């Protein structure tokens, strides 16, 4: 029963995440950008744009200039999250990939970084008047959701251990539609339930910033309007 | 950024009192937040006549709600910027203290993220799953007449300067959202008088002033006489000359307002000294394109096509734009799209070119020279106009739009100083009057919005004895002439860049007024 619930839940979550994101990414990609609107320091070549985008995604370069605190907590959280997720690949690969093995020890600290970052961001949001003013309930809940996922993860690591071999078998089984029993430990069930919630809401929430950044015209356009005529279909139609 | 000013570093000159006029004020300080304190700011709405000239309904239509939502959907499907920006904001707060109107007014709705949310909240309600089913959770709300009014008020408290966008980790640009909001307002019959009346004049007469060809001709002849009196040379202000090489398109303020006129005289001297064949046009007697401010591609395109037509009719080889900020954004970033391709022009030159690019090239090639001492009375700084700094480029390297005007100024005067680092170049703070807000019914807002720049300028006065500020934007110039007196600057402390060029340029064969003085 429990196993079926979680199995179906994760199928749905995967569907929502991949399907939903696919649709949203298609929308982002297919919506035309009629005018050249890159912001400085706009690159004049495609390579320049790629380099700019890389710096934004990897280091949050702009954010560093805007606000050191958000940058600090933001980097801690995102870098931590990335490592944690990569470390989690061990539950989905058999044999575990070499480099996933390699990052296992860092993954543990990364989870702390993630939680510190998230807590910092949450406190900012709760304390600063301006942040309170701009926040909707979902903005707090998103942080609380991620914090709870992390906390429940750590409670398995340092508190009530779960049978991670069984967890792995459950997920490997899911991937080949051969359901294996899921360990009935509360922290694990909470952890997985919330992860599924995160996956489901991803395409419907502000988490769309992750794919969104790549489609942001102010960042991804080449500054060459004078050299090369930029025209999209609906604008070209006016010329007929 | 200096926290305190070392008094020994100060340079005293005659133009400023020995005692500090103003203590050091952080230009980027945010006023205390007072929700709703600017909700009364409401520029005049357009009358039916002004609306209908642009093809918008004369007054608020009965089905405004559905029409507005449909238009929103239409815009979201046509503008990637809008769609991505509406979906991507995480409300991290990096932009919250970056808007000059936010800093100056303290109204939290003038924080970029909050301004966007006025629009995003409605988008979420009608176009996203979460907003449809759990609006309260994600801060989504219905479009009501109050919301529409709020849009009108606060999207006319945004000068579309894009300062927020250079601080946003995703490059979300509030200008795009405020343009979309204004376009929706126009579509349901709630346009702004200032912008729409002016666009109507451009369509009808050819310039923002509604100045007819005759008046323009007379004005230019007066200028030619002034130039001859000053220099003893026949410096031309050619109009509608077929077969000229260069078409100069300049903001109409250059024909009648100070200090704009002095800039125009500067261009004429540069063209004269370079021996260039140039002309202005009566039908394209306006560089400005307010179509951008109201977010209307159609209007922007129509205004741009006028310039193309003039270029074709006159048979010119190049197009050069005079000193105008948003005009240069439309020219540099959009003109090729809106009115291109320009393959009938000389392909050796960028289309279009900025007058500063033209002048700087002549300086580099030693074709024009300066007597810097002519500008010794000025201790000068430069205000980067937002639309030039953040909406366009110049030259052939990224960032040339910051350096070329500065290089020109440094070539023409001995005392040049920059203002504080985080208020110039791409981080420049808006003059407070851009984006269709340069109207007297928004004076309170304009004064408050100008405060970050004026504080930075006052600090430059304290630190380096700066007396004057140059700019390459007609709106900036008019706006500063209005707000500077409030900060103990003379009304003529704002200059055109080409005014400095005009003062210092060495014209071959010109009479030197100084020598003449000696004779007398
Ligand atoms: C391409 C990948 C990504 C990039 C470039 C990126 C970038 C950013 C940036 C620049 C911010 C704003 C500053 C901050 O609060 O850190 C942010 C915020 C945030 N990101 Fe990401 N992100 C990415 C992926 C993700 C993913 C996969 C998640 C979640 C599972 C996520 C969750 C969040 C959350 C919840 C916030 C808001 C923090 C707050 O409330 O203050 N991000 N992201
Ligand atoms: C289906 C996906 C996931 C599964 C099966 C899963 C499973 C687990 C398990 C079994 C542990 C305990 C590890 C141990 O005891 O050694 C754990 C820990 C943890 N999980 Fe997850 N998790 C998943 C997704 C996530 C996600 C998306 C996040 C982050 C947002 C996350 C964050 C953490 C953290 C921070 C820990 C503690 C540190 C660590 O062991 O790395 N998990 N997870």
XYZ file of C-alpha atoms and ligand atoms in Angstrom, chain A residues 56-58 60 63 70-71 73-75 77-78 81 118 121-122 124-125 131 139-140 142-143 146 198 202 206-207 209-211 213-214, chain B residues 90-93 169-170, ligand 1:
82
model
C 25.746 34.374 -14.246
C 24.717 30.760 -13.761
C 27.913 29.551 -12.126
C 25.709 34.764 -9.823
C 23.908 39.327 -7.791
C 21.746 37.560 -0.929
C 24.689 36.440 -2.994
C 23.294 32.882 1.119
C 22.198 32.234 -2.444
C 25.506 30.682 -3.455
C 22.188 27.283 -0.998
C 22.510 26.649 -4.731
C 21.849 21.935 -3.482
C 18.233 28.672 3.033
C 17.384 33.689 2.969
C 14.364 32.880 5.099
C 16.103 38.004 5.512
C 12.650 37.530 4.137
C 11.321 41.744 1.923
C 7.787 32.689 -1.084
C 8.173 31.632 2.540
C 9.210 27.457 -0.814
C 12.103 28.055 1.549
C 13.459 23.065 1.012
C 8.909 19.970 -4.949
C 8.521 23.045 -10.000
C 9.044 30.659 -9.401
C 11.470 27.760 -9.630
C 13.911 30.897 -12.800
C 16.226 27.955 -13.340
C 15.330 27.436 -16.998
C 17.595 32.589 -16.911
C 18.792 30.957 -20.109
C 11.963 34.746 -7.241
C 11.552 37.987 -5.295
C 15.080 37.735 -3.986
C 15.042 41.464 -3.296
C 20.474 38.042 -11.474
C 18.175 37.108 -14.374
C 20.270 27.069 -13.502
C 20.063 26.875 -12.253
C 19.769 27.955 -11.251
C 20.198 29.236 -11.194
C 21.146 29.964 -12.143
C 19.589 29.835 -10.043
C 19.786 31.139 -9.653
C 19.154 31.734 -8.591
C 19.374 33.075 -8.175
C 20.376 34.021 -8.803
C 18.545 33.333 -7.146
C 18.355 34.642 -6.404
C 19.251 34.782 -5.269
C 19.090 33.775 -4.197
O 18.152 33.860 -3.415
O 19.902 32.855 -4.206
C 17.789 32.140 -6.891
C 16.853 32.010 -5.904
C 16.219 30.837 -5.617
N 16.462 29.632 -6.200
Fe 17.622 29.284 -7.787
N 18.796 28.924 -9.418
C 18.873 27.746 -10.118
C 18.277 26.560 -9.809
C 17.429 26.373 -8.733
C 16.806 25.143 -8.381
C 16.991 23.845 -9.129
C 16.063 25.378 -7.258
C 15.216 24.472 -6.409
C 15.026 23.315 -6.352
C 16.216 26.764 -6.925
C 15.572 27.382 -5.872
C 15.642 28.720 -5.583
C 14.844 29.365 -4.586
C 13.797 28.721 -3.692
C 15.199 30.704 -4.604
C 14.604 31.827 -3.773
C 15.384 32.121 -2.565
C 14.684 33.144 -1.710
O 13.519 32.937 -1.392
O 15.291 34.147 -1.376
N 17.063 27.345 -7.837
N 18.183 31.186 -7.811
